[in-house]
Coordinates of C-alpha atoms and ligand atoms in Angstrom, one line a residue:
Chain A
M24 CA 87.7 100.6 84.1
G25 CA 90.0 100.9 87.1
E26 CA 92.8 99.0 85.4
L27 CA 92.5 101.1 82.2
N28 CA 92.7 104.3 84.2
G29 CA 95.7 102.8 85.9
L30 CA 97.4 102.0 82.6
Y31 CA 96.8 105.5 81.5
A32 CA 98.3 106.9 84.7
L33 CA 101.4 104.9 84.3
W34 CA 101.8 105.8 80.7
Y35 CA 101.0 109.5 81.6
R36 CA 103.8 109.6 84.1
E37 CA 106.4 108.1 81.8
F38 CA 105.4 110.5 79.0
K39 CA 105.4 113.7 81.2
V40 CA 108.9 112.7 82.7
F41 CA 110.1 112.0 79.2
L42 CA 109.0 115.5 78.0
R43 CA 110.7 117.2 80.9
E44 CA 114.0 115.4 80.7
R45 CA 115.2 117.2 77.6
S46 CA 118.7 115.9 78.0
R47 CA 117.4 112.4 77.7
V48 CA 115.8 113.2 74.3
V49 CA 118.8 115.0 73.0
A50 CA 121.3 112.3 74.0
S51 CA 119.1 109.6 72.5
V52 CA 119.1 111.5 69.1
V53 CA 122.7 112.7 69.1
Q54 CA 124.2 109.3 69.6
P55 CA 122.7 107.7 66.5
L56 CA 123.6 110.9 64.5
M57 CA 127.2 110.4 65.5
W58 CA 127.1 106.8 64.2
L59 CA 125.7 108.0 61.0
V60 CA 128.0 110.9 60.4
I61 CA 131.3 109.6 61.8
F62 CA 131.1 105.9 61.4
G63 CA 129.0 106.1 58.2
T64 CA 131.2 108.7 56.5
G65 CA 134.4 107.1 57.8
L66 CA 133.7 103.6 56.5
G67 CA 131.7 104.9 53.6
A68 CA 134.8 106.7 52.3
S69 CA 136.2 103.3 51.5
I70 CA 133.3 101.0 50.8
A71 CA 129.9 101.1 49.0
L72 CA 127.4 98.3 49.3
G73 CA 125.3 97.3 46.2
G74 CA 124.9 100.7 44.9
E75 CA 124.1 102.3 48.2
N76 CA 126.6 104.5 50.0
Y77 CA 127.5 102.9 53.4
Q78 CA 125.9 105.8 55.4
T79 CA 122.5 105.1 53.7
F80 CA 123.0 101.4 54.1
I81 CA 123.4 101.5 57.9
Y82 CA 120.6 104.1 58.4
P83 CA 118.0 101.4 59.1
G84 CA 120.4 99.6 61.3
I85 CA 121.0 102.7 63.3
L86 CA 117.3 103.2 63.8
T87 CA 117.2 99.7 65.1
M88 CA 120.2 100.4 67.4
T89 CA 118.5 103.4 68.9
S90 CA 115.4 101.4 69.6
L91 CA 117.4 98.5 71.0
F92 CA 119.6 100.5 73.4
G93 CA 116.9 102.9 74.4
S94 CA 114.4 100.2 75.2
L95 CA 116.8 98.1 77.2
F96 CA 118.0 101.0 79.2
F97 CA 114.4 101.9 80.1
G98 CA 114.5 99.0 82.6
L99 CA 116.8 101.1 84.6
Y100 CA 114.0 103.4 85.6
I101 CA 112.3 100.7 87.6
I102 CA 115.4 100.4 89.7
M103 CA 115.4 104.1 90.3
D104 CA 111.7 103.9 91.3
R105 CA 112.7 101.2 93.8
R106 CA 115.5 103.3 95.3
V107 CA 112.9 105.7 96.7
D108 CA 109.4 104.5 97.6
F109 CA 107.8 105.4 94.4
L110 CA 107.7 101.7 93.3
K111 CA 105.8 100.9 96.5
E112 CA 103.4 103.7 95.8
V113 CA 102.6 102.0 92.6
L114 CA 102.6 98.4 93.9
V115 CA 100.2 99.3 96.7
A116 CA 97.6 100.6 94.3
P117 CA 94.8 98.3 93.6
L118 CA 96.1 97.5 90.1
S119 CA 97.2 94.1 88.7
R120 CA 100.9 93.6 88.1
T121 CA 100.1 93.0 84.4
T122 CA 98.6 96.5 84.1
I123 CA 101.7 98.0 85.7
F124 CA 103.9 96.1 83.4
F125 CA 102.0 97.3 80.3
G126 CA 101.8 100.8 81.5
K127 CA 105.7 100.8 81.7
V128 CA 106.0 99.2 78.3
L129 CA 103.6 101.6 76.6
G130 CA 105.4 104.5 78.3
G131 CA 108.7 103.3 77.1
A132 CA 107.5 102.7 73.6
T133 CA 106.0 106.1 73.3
D134 CA 109.3 107.7 74.2
G135 CA 111.2 105.4 71.8
I136 CA 108.8 106.1 68.9
I137 CA 109.2 109.8 69.3
E138 CA 112.9 109.5 69.1
V139 CA 112.7 107.4 66.1
V140 CA 110.3 109.8 64.4
I141 CA 112.8 112.6 65.0
L142 CA 115.6 110.4 63.4
M143 CA 113.3 109.8 60.4
L144 CA 112.8 113.5 60.0
L145 CA 116.5 114.1 60.1
G146 CA 117.1 111.1 57.9
S147 CA 114.9 112.5 55.2
L148 CA 116.2 116.1 55.6
F149 CA 120.0 115.5 55.8
F150 CA 120.8 111.9 54.9
G151 CA 119.0 111.5 51.7
I152 CA 116.5 108.9 52.9
H153 CA 113.3 108.8 50.9
F154 CA 110.3 107.9 53.0
T155 CA 106.8 107.2 51.8
V156 CA 103.8 107.2 54.0
L157 CA 103.6 103.5 53.8
S158 CA 107.3 103.0 54.6
V159 CA 107.0 105.2 57.6
I160 CA 104.0 103.5 59.0
A161 CA 105.3 99.9 58.2
S162 CA 108.7 100.8 59.8
L163 CA 107.1 102.3 62.9
V164 CA 105.1 99.0 63.3
A165 CA 108.3 96.9 63.0
I166 CA 110.1 99.3 65.4
F167 CA 107.2 99.1 67.9
L168 CA 107.2 95.4 67.9
L169 CA 111.0 95.4 68.5
M170 CA 110.6 98.0 71.3
V171 CA 108.0 96.1 73.1
S172 CA 110.1 93.0 73.1
I173 CA 113.3 94.8 74.3
L174 CA 111.4 96.9 76.8
S175 CA 110.1 93.6 78.2
I176 CA 113.7 92.3 78.6
G177 CA 114.9 95.5 80.2
L178 CA 112.0 95.7 82.6
T179 CA 112.5 92.0 83.5
I180 CA 116.1 92.6 84.3
G181 CA 115.2 95.8 86.2
S182 CA 112.5 94.0 88.2
M183 CA 115.1 91.5 89.5
M184 CA 117.8 93.9 90.5
N185 CA 118.6 96.6 93.0
S186 CA 121.9 98.0 91.7
L187 CA 122.2 100.4 88.9
E188 CA 125.7 99.2 88.2
G189 CA 124.6 95.6 88.0
F190 CA 121.9 96.6 85.6
G191 CA 124.4 98.4 83.4
L192 CA 126.7 95.3 83.3
I193 CA 123.9 92.8 82.5
S194 CA 122.2 95.0 79.9
S195 CA 125.5 95.5 78.0
F196 CA 125.9 91.7 78.0
V197 CA 122.5 91.6 76.3
S198 CA 122.6 94.5 74.1
F199 CA 126.0 94.3 72.4
P200 CA 125.6 90.7 70.9
L201 CA 122.0 91.6 69.9
F202 CA 123.4 94.7 68.1
F203 CA 126.5 93.4 66.5
L204 CA 125.0 90.1 65.4
S205 CA 122.0 91.8 63.8
G206 CA 123.4 92.9 60.5
A207 CA 122.9 96.5 61.4
L208 CA 126.4 97.4 60.2
F209 CA 127.0 94.8 57.5
P210 CA 125.1 92.8 54.8
I211 CA 124.3 89.3 55.8
K212 CA 124.4 87.7 52.4
N213 CA 128.0 86.7 52.2
L214 CA 128.7 85.8 55.8
P215 CA 130.5 82.6 56.8
S216 CA 128.1 80.1 58.0
W217 CA 129.0 80.2 61.6
L218 CA 128.3 83.9 61.8
Y219 CA 125.2 83.6 59.7
A220 CA 123.9 81.1 62.2
F221 CA 124.2 83.6 65.0
V222 CA 122.7 86.3 63.0
S223 CA 119.7 84.2 62.0
V224 CA 118.8 83.2 65.5
N225 CA 118.9 86.9 66.7
P226 CA 115.4 88.3 66.5
V227 CA 116.9 91.9 66.1
S228 CA 118.3 90.8 62.7
Y229 CA 114.7 90.5 61.4
A230 CA 113.9 94.0 62.5
V231 CA 117.0 95.3 60.7
D232 CA 116.1 93.3 57.6
A233 CA 112.6 94.5 57.5
L234 CA 113.5 98.1 58.0
R235 CA 116.2 98.0 55.4
S236 CA 113.8 96.5 52.9
M237 CA 111.0 98.9 53.6
I238 CA 113.1 102.0 53.9
L239 CA 115.7 101.5 51.2
G240 CA 113.5 99.5 48.8
V241 CA 115.9 96.5 48.7
P242 CA 114.7 92.9 48.8
A243 CA 114.5 91.4 52.3
A244 CA 117.1 88.8 53.0
F245 CA 114.7 86.7 55.2
G246 CA 111.5 87.9 53.5
L247 CA 109.1 90.5 54.9
V248 CA 106.5 88.0 56.1
P249 CA 109.0 85.9 58.1
D250 CA 110.5 89.1 59.4
F251 CA 107.2 90.3 60.8
A252 CA 106.3 86.8 62.0
V253 CA 109.5 86.6 64.0
L254 CA 109.0 90.1 65.4
V255 CA 105.4 89.4 66.6
A256 CA 106.4 86.0 68.1
F257 CA 109.4 87.6 69.9
A258 CA 107.2 90.4 71.2
L259 CA 104.5 88.0 72.5
L260 CA 107.2 85.7 74.2
M261 CA 108.9 88.6 75.9
I262 CA 105.7 90.1 77.1
G263 CA 105.0 86.8 78.7
V264 CA 108.3 86.8 80.4
G265 CA 108.0 90.4 81.6
T266 CA 104.4 89.9 82.9
W267 CA 105.7 86.9 84.8
A268 CA 108.7 88.8 86.2
F269 CA 106.5 91.6 87.4
G270 CA 104.2 89.2 89.0
R271 CA 106.9 87.9 91.2
M272 CA 108.7 91.2 91.7
R273 CA 109.5 92.0 95.3
I274 CA 109.3 95.5 96.7
Chain B
M8 CA 81.7 96.7 116.7
A9 CA 84.1 95.1 114.3
Y10 CA 87.6 96.3 114.4
V11 CA 89.1 98.2 111.4
I12 CA 92.3 96.2 111.8
E13 CA 92.5 92.8 113.4
A14 CA 95.9 91.1 113.2
R15 CA 96.6 87.7 114.8
G16 CA 100.1 86.3 115.3
L17 CA 101.7 88.1 112.4
H18 CA 105.3 86.8 111.7
K19 CA 107.8 87.8 109.1
S20 CA 111.2 86.4 108.5
F21 CA 113.8 87.5 106.0
N22 CA 116.1 84.7 105.2
G23 CA 115.6 83.2 108.6
V24 CA 115.9 86.5 110.4
K25 CA 112.9 87.4 112.3
A26 CA 111.7 90.9 111.6
V27 CA 108.2 90.6 113.1
N28 CA 107.8 88.0 115.7
G29 CA 104.1 87.5 116.6
I30 CA 102.0 90.7 116.4
D31 CA 98.4 90.9 117.5
L32 CA 96.5 94.1 116.9
R33 CA 93.0 95.4 117.3
I34 CA 92.5 98.9 116.0
N35 CA 89.1 100.8 116.4
E36 CA 87.4 102.9 113.8
G37 CA 88.6 106.5 113.9
E38 CA 91.5 106.2 116.3
I39 CA 95.0 107.4 115.8
F40 CA 97.0 104.4 116.6
G41 CA 100.7 104.5 117.2
L42 CA 103.5 101.9 116.7
L43 CA 106.4 103.1 118.7
G44 CA 109.8 101.5 118.5
P45 CA 113.5 102.0 117.6
N46 CA 114.9 101.5 114.2
G47 CA 114.7 97.9 113.1
A48 CA 111.9 97.0 115.5
G49 CA 109.8 95.8 112.7
K50 CA 107.4 98.7 112.2
T51 CA 107.6 99.1 108.5
T52 CA 107.5 95.4 108.0
T53 CA 104.3 95.2 110.1
L54 CA 102.7 98.0 108.0
S55 CA 103.9 96.4 104.8
M56 CA 102.2 93.2 105.7
L57 CA 98.9 94.9 106.6
A58 CA 99.0 96.8 103.2
T59 CA 99.7 93.4 101.4
L60 CA 103.0 94.7 100.0
I61 CA 104.7 91.6 101.6
K62 CA 103.3 88.3 102.7
P63 CA 103.4 87.2 106.3
T64 CA 105.5 84.1 107.0
K65 CA 102.8 83.2 109.5
G66 CA 99.6 84.7 110.9
S67 CA 96.9 86.6 109.4
A68 CA 95.0 89.9 109.5
L69 CA 91.7 91.5 108.5
V70 CA 91.9 95.1 107.2
N71 CA 88.4 96.7 106.7
G72 CA 87.1 93.2 106.9
F73 CA 89.3 91.9 104.1
D74 CA 91.8 89.1 104.5
I75 CA 95.3 90.4 103.7
R76 CA 96.2 86.9 102.3
T77 CA 93.2 86.1 100.1
Q78 CA 91.7 89.6 99.3
A79 CA 94.8 91.7 98.7
H80 CA 93.2 93.6 95.9
R81 CA 90.3 94.7 98.0
V82 CA 92.6 95.5 101.0
R83 CA 94.7 97.8 98.7
G84 CA 91.6 99.6 97.4
S85 CA 90.5 100.4 100.9
I86 CA 93.7 101.8 102.5
G87 CA 96.1 104.7 101.9
F88 CA 99.8 104.5 102.6
V89 CA 102.3 107.3 103.2
F90 CA 105.7 105.7 102.9
Q91 CA 108.8 106.3 105.0
D92 CA 110.9 107.4 102.0
P93 CA 109.8 109.9 99.4
S94 CA 107.4 108.3 96.9
S95 CA 106.5 111.0 94.5
D96 CA 108.0 111.8 91.1
D97 CA 110.2 114.9 91.4
L98 CA 109.8 115.8 87.8
L99 CA 106.1 116.1 88.1
T100 CA 104.2 118.9 90.0
G101 CA 102.3 118.2 93.1
R102 CA 99.1 118.3 91.4
E103 CA 100.3 115.8 88.7
N104 CA 101.4 113.4 91.4
L105 CA 97.9 113.6 92.9
Y106 CA 96.4 113.0 89.5
L107 CA 98.5 109.9 88.9
H108 CA 97.4 108.6 92.3
A109 CA 93.7 109.3 91.6
L110 CA 93.8 107.5 88.3
M111 CA 95.7 104.5 89.9
Y112 CA 93.1 104.2 92.6
G113 CA 90.2 104.4 90.2
V114 CA 88.7 107.7 91.5
D115 CA 85.8 108.6 89.3
M116 CA 87.0 110.9 86.5
R117 CA 84.2 113.5 87.3
D118 CA 85.3 113.8 90.8
I119 CA 89.1 113.9 90.4
N120 CA 89.5 117.7 90.2
R121 CA 87.2 118.5 93.0
K122 CA 88.9 115.9 95.3
M123 CA 92.4 117.2 94.4
D124 CA 91.3 120.7 95.2
D125 CA 89.9 119.5 98.5
V126 CA 92.9 117.6 99.7
L127 CA 95.3 120.3 98.6
K128 CA 93.4 122.8 100.7
L129 CA 93.4 120.5 103.6
V130 CA 97.3 120.5 103.7
D131 CA 97.6 124.1 102.7
L132 CA 99.4 123.4 99.4
T133 CA 97.0 125.0 96.9
G134 CA 99.5 127.8 96.2
V135 CA 102.4 125.5 95.2
Q136 CA 100.4 122.8 93.5
H137 CA 101.8 123.6 90.0
R138 CA 105.4 123.5 91.1
R139 CA 107.6 120.5 90.4
M140 CA 108.1 118.4 93.4
K141 CA 111.9 118.8 93.3
T142 CA 111.4 122.4 94.5
Y143 CA 109.3 121.3 97.6
S144 CA 110.8 121.3 101.1
G145 CA 110.8 118.1 103.1
G146 CA 107.6 119.3 105.0
M147 CA 105.8 120.3 101.9
R148 CA 106.5 117.0 100.3
R149 CA 105.3 115.1 103.4
R150 CA 102.1 117.1 103.4
L151 CA 101.5 116.4 99.7
E152 CA 102.0 112.7 100.3
L153 CA 99.6 112.9 103.2
A154 CA 97.0 114.6 100.9
R155 CA 97.7 112.0 98.3
G156 CA 97.1 109.2 100.7
L157 CA 93.6 110.6 101.3
L158 CA 92.6 111.3 97.8
H159 CA 90.8 108.1 97.2
E160 CA 89.0 108.4 100.6
P161 CA 90.5 105.3 102.3
K162 CA 89.0 104.1 105.6
V163 CA 92.5 103.5 106.9
L164 CA 95.6 105.5 106.4
F165 CA 99.0 104.1 107.2
L166 CA 101.7 106.7 108.0
D167 CA 105.2 105.3 108.2
E168 CA 107.4 107.7 110.2
P169 CA 105.6 110.7 108.9
T170 CA 107.9 113.3 110.5
L171 CA 111.2 111.6 110.1
G172 CA 114.0 114.1 109.5
L173 CA 111.8 117.2 109.8
D174 CA 112.5 120.1 112.0
P175 CA 110.5 120.5 115.2
Q176 CA 108.3 123.3 113.9
T177 CA 107.4 121.4 110.8
R178 CA 106.7 118.3 112.8
E179 CA 104.2 120.1 115.0
H180 CA 102.5 121.4 111.8
L181 CA 102.2 118.0 110.5
W182 CA 100.7 116.7 113.6
K183 CA 98.1 119.4 113.3
Y184 CA 97.3 118.2 109.8
I185 CA 97.2 114.5 110.8
K186 CA 94.7 115.4 113.6
R187 CA 92.7 117.4 111.2
L188 CA 92.4 114.4 108.9
S189 CA 91.3 112.3 111.8
T190 CA 88.6 114.5 112.8
E191 CA 87.4 116.0 109.5
K192 CA 87.7 112.8 107.4
R193 CA 87.1 110.4 110.2
V194 CA 89.8 108.1 108.8
T195 CA 91.5 105.6 111.1
I196 CA 95.2 106.4 111.2
I197 CA 98.0 104.0 112.0
V198 CA 101.3 105.8 112.5
T199 CA 104.7 104.4 113.2
T200 CA 107.3 106.5 114.9
H201 CA 110.5 106.3 117.0
Y202 CA 109.8 109.7 118.4
M203 CA 108.3 109.5 121.9
D204 CA 106.8 113.0 121.7
E205 CA 105.0 112.1 118.6
A206 CA 103.5 109.0 120.0
D207 CA 102.6 110.9 123.1
L208 CA 101.0 114.0 121.5
L209 CA 99.4 112.4 118.4
C210 CA 98.2 109.0 119.3
D211 CA 95.0 107.8 121.1
R212 CA 96.7 104.5 121.8
V213 CA 100.3 103.4 121.5
A214 CA 101.8 100.0 121.0
I215 CA 105.4 99.8 122.0
I216 CA 107.2 97.5 119.7
D217 CA 110.7 96.0 120.2
H218 CA 112.5 93.2 118.4
G219 CA 109.3 92.5 116.4
K220 CA 107.1 92.1 119.4
I221 CA 104.5 94.3 121.1
V222 CA 105.7 94.8 124.7
A223 CA 103.0 97.1 125.9
L224 CA 99.8 98.6 124.4
D225 CA 97.6 101.3 126.0
T226 CA 96.9 105.0 126.0
P227 CA 99.9 107.2 126.5
A228 CA 98.6 108.3 129.9
N229 CA 97.9 104.7 131.1
L230 CA 101.3 103.6 129.8
K231 CA 103.0 106.3 131.9
K232 CA 100.9 105.3 134.9
R233 CA 102.3 101.8 134.6
V234 CA 105.8 103.0 135.1
G235 CA 104.6 103.4 138.7
G236 CA 105.8 106.8 139.8
D237 CA 107.9 109.8 138.9
V238 CA 111.4 109.3 137.5
V239 CA 114.5 110.5 139.3
R240 CA 117.9 110.3 137.7
I241 CA 120.9 110.8 139.8
S242 CA 124.6 110.8 138.8
A243 CA 126.6 109.9 141.9
R244 CA 130.2 109.0 142.5
S245 CA 129.5 105.8 144.7
P246 CA 125.8 105.7 145.3
N247 CA 124.7 104.2 148.5
L248 CA 122.3 101.6 147.2
R249 CA 121.6 100.0 150.5
A250 CA 120.4 103.2 152.0
L251 CA 118.2 103.8 149.0
R252 CA 116.6 100.4 149.2
K253 CA 115.4 101.1 152.7
L254 CA 113.3 104.0 151.4
R255 CA 109.8 102.6 150.8
Y256 CA 108.6 105.2 148.4
I257 CA 111.4 104.1 145.9
K258 CA 109.6 101.6 143.8
K259 CA 112.4 100.7 141.5
I260 CA 116.2 101.2 141.2
K261 CA 118.2 100.8 138.0
T262 CA 121.9 101.3 137.9
D263 CA 124.2 101.9 135.0
G264 CA 127.7 102.7 136.4
G265 CA 127.2 105.8 138.5
L266 CA 123.9 106.7 136.9
L267 CA 120.8 105.7 138.9
T268 CA 117.3 105.7 137.5
L269 CA 114.7 105.6 140.3
T270 CA 111.0 105.2 140.1
V271 CA 109.7 107.3 143.0
D272 CA 106.3 108.0 144.5
E273 CA 105.7 111.7 144.7
A274 CA 109.4 112.7 143.9
E275 CA 108.7 116.3 144.8
R276 CA 108.3 115.5 148.5
H277 CA 111.1 112.9 148.8
L278 CA 113.9 114.3 146.7
Q279 CA 115.6 116.0 149.7
E280 CA 115.8 112.8 151.6
I281 CA 117.0 110.8 148.6
L282 CA 119.9 113.2 148.0
K283 CA 120.8 113.1 151.6
V284 CA 121.4 109.4 151.7
V285 CA 122.7 108.6 148.2
G286 CA 126.2 110.0 148.7
E287 CA 128.2 112.5 146.7
V288 CA 125.9 113.7 143.9
R289 CA 127.1 115.1 140.6
S290 CA 123.8 115.9 139.2
V291 CA 120.1 115.1 139.7
E292 CA 117.0 115.4 137.5
S293 CA 113.5 114.4 138.1
H294 CA 110.3 114.4 135.9
F295 CA 107.0 112.8 135.5
P296 CA 107.2 109.7 133.4
T297 CA 107.5 110.2 129.7
L298 CA 107.0 107.5 127.0
N299 CA 110.8 107.3 127.0
D300 CA 110.6 106.0 130.6
V301 CA 107.7 103.7 129.6
F302 CA 110.0 102.3 126.8
L303 CA 112.8 101.8 129.3
H304 CA 110.4 100.2 131.8
F305 CA 109.2 97.7 129.3
T306 CA 112.3 96.9 127.3
G307 CA 115.2 97.7 129.6
S308 CA 116.8 99.9 126.9
E309 CA 116.3 103.5 125.8
I310 CA 115.3 104.9 122.5
R311 CA 118.0 107.3 121.6
E312 CA 116.5 110.7 120.9
T313 CA 118.0 114.0 120.7
E314 CA 114.9 116.1 120.5
A315 CA 113.5 117.5 123.7
E316 CA 110.2 116.2 124.9
G317 CA 107.1 118.3 125.6
G318 CA 104.6 117.9 128.4
Y319 CA 106.6 117.3 131.4
F320 CA 108.4 119.3 134.1
E321 CA 112.1 119.0 134.6
R322 CA 114.5 120.3 137.2
M323 CA 118.3 120.2 137.1
M324 CA 120.2 120.6 140.4
H325 CA 123.9 120.6 140.3
S326 CA 125.6 119.7 143.5
G327 CA 128.2 122.3 144.6
N328 CA 130.8 120.0 146.1
R329 CA 132.8 119.1 143.0
Ligands
ADP419 N1 113.5 93.3 102.6 C1 114.2 93.0 103.7 N2 115.1 91.9 103.6 C2 115.8 91.6 104.7 N3 115.7 92.1 105.9 C3 114.8 93.1 106.1 C4 114.0 93.6 105.0 N4 113.1 94.5 105.5 C5 113.4 94.6 106.7 N5 114.4 93.8 107.2 C6 114.9 93.7 108.5 O1 113.8 93.5 109.4 C7 114.0 94.2 110.6 C8 112.8 95.2 110.8 O2 112.9 96.1 109.8 P1 111.7 97.4 109.7 O3 110.5 96.7 109.7 O4 112.1 98.1 108.5 O5 112.0 98.1 111.1 P2 111.5 99.6 111.4 O6 110.6 100.1 110.4 O7 110.8 99.4 112.8 O8 112.7 100.4 111.5 C9 115.3 94.9 110.5 O9 116.3 94.2 111.2 C10 115.6 95.0 109.0 O10 117.0 94.9 108.8
MG420 MG1 110.7 101.8 109.2

């Protein structure tokens, strides 16, 4: 009971703060829109991919990008908590570190899902994306799994660092390869084998693949079952890492 | 009766640097206990060990009967902690910060609202409870964190430099609240400070801590008695130490350039004679011993403090022949 209340408390805090930091929400939605409008239109003027226009093609990739960058960045907040004594206030409470970790993950995932839902609404209103109830739900499940994994990575990095600049540096080392090697911006069918090898070991590729298949109704390159299997396995692994990192976190 | 806190030989090193170097404590139920020492003395580190936030390198302690090494969870459930630095979320209101805390400490859902009302009233913050914390003044924030520390009704409350950086008026207010907690809620309070006046006016007993060690521990009154007399400070051009040493009522002489610090029996009666023999005097000042003198007496160095101290008499006499 105590742990559950604690989990709710940590989630409650993240959620309240998210609702009050309007600029955070706006920025997290505007950035992907710029990718869609500027990058999508710009490159789409010259290329079309398998009957889809380029903007539509990258739409699932941009959803993935938002989840990826947003979730990783979330780890920064733990460093902010450490800069004042808020982190101590949480760590001195009679809660297990696992509970604290899951509270953070669920808080971050809630924020991220809200952003993605806004982007889905905009997608269906202005970018000609046709969602069905099933594709929305299935996509949100895939995105949730990805978010949990990436949040765990971000929180792990954050739990080990004191400096915001250092966090920025390390997280960009992590996020850019994960993003560019995910097939978010290009089809993975005709890649040279060396590049395909990188893409296929990148768990994020499986999120992009699943989303593209479910939202655009195209066949999945890896297959939907392998996509979800990889996403679940990746999430479990990263949760394990994150729990471990929180357990050994110093104040 | 069992002690609320019993620490034996607590040590803590950070990468080989000794922050706490063998601390023994026995703290009784219901007292306000002060840890007084300069910055870097090891006060925060000591509290952090007692609160199980960090592990001691050596030594052990019982808090509310629970072992800090093996029963960390139970220790944490039985204490409250008000940290040195701000520890609330600025984007949340005061009441929301309390709510968070109540949930984390497993306060019964049915009691949460009543208890929040109760502690808010105790620190006079009912009127501003729905304002975001970023609009609070330093004193209001401190009071809210005090209230929060009490919300789950801990038996022991740790206050780490509770009035650091606050103006004198706000500090006195806070002392009032802390005393009120101690009498109305009957919590044992352990407070760290580097303010002499705070230790003096607030605490039942004070441990003076320097370089990670307790150098003296007693009631403020007894500590002052142990200085052994009144304190007379004289600034003189070339003090005649030999003449001074002959005066038997001078218990102790400390020199620092032209500045003399004398420990004197009944300074009132003997000041005239001292001034006569010491030589050309620039200024003289005499007072009952304060905790500052106690600190000086036990450590050989002073805590720098800009604030005036209360509860003593002071006289300045400037010599005319300059
Ligand atoms: N996490 C830490 N890592 C390294 N050194 C530390 C750490 N915490 C405290 N210290 C050092 O330990 C000593 C005691 O610090 P602290 O307990 O904060 O003193 P106080 O609270 O009395 O000002 C200081 O020299 C400080 O620099
Ligand atoms: Mg300190």
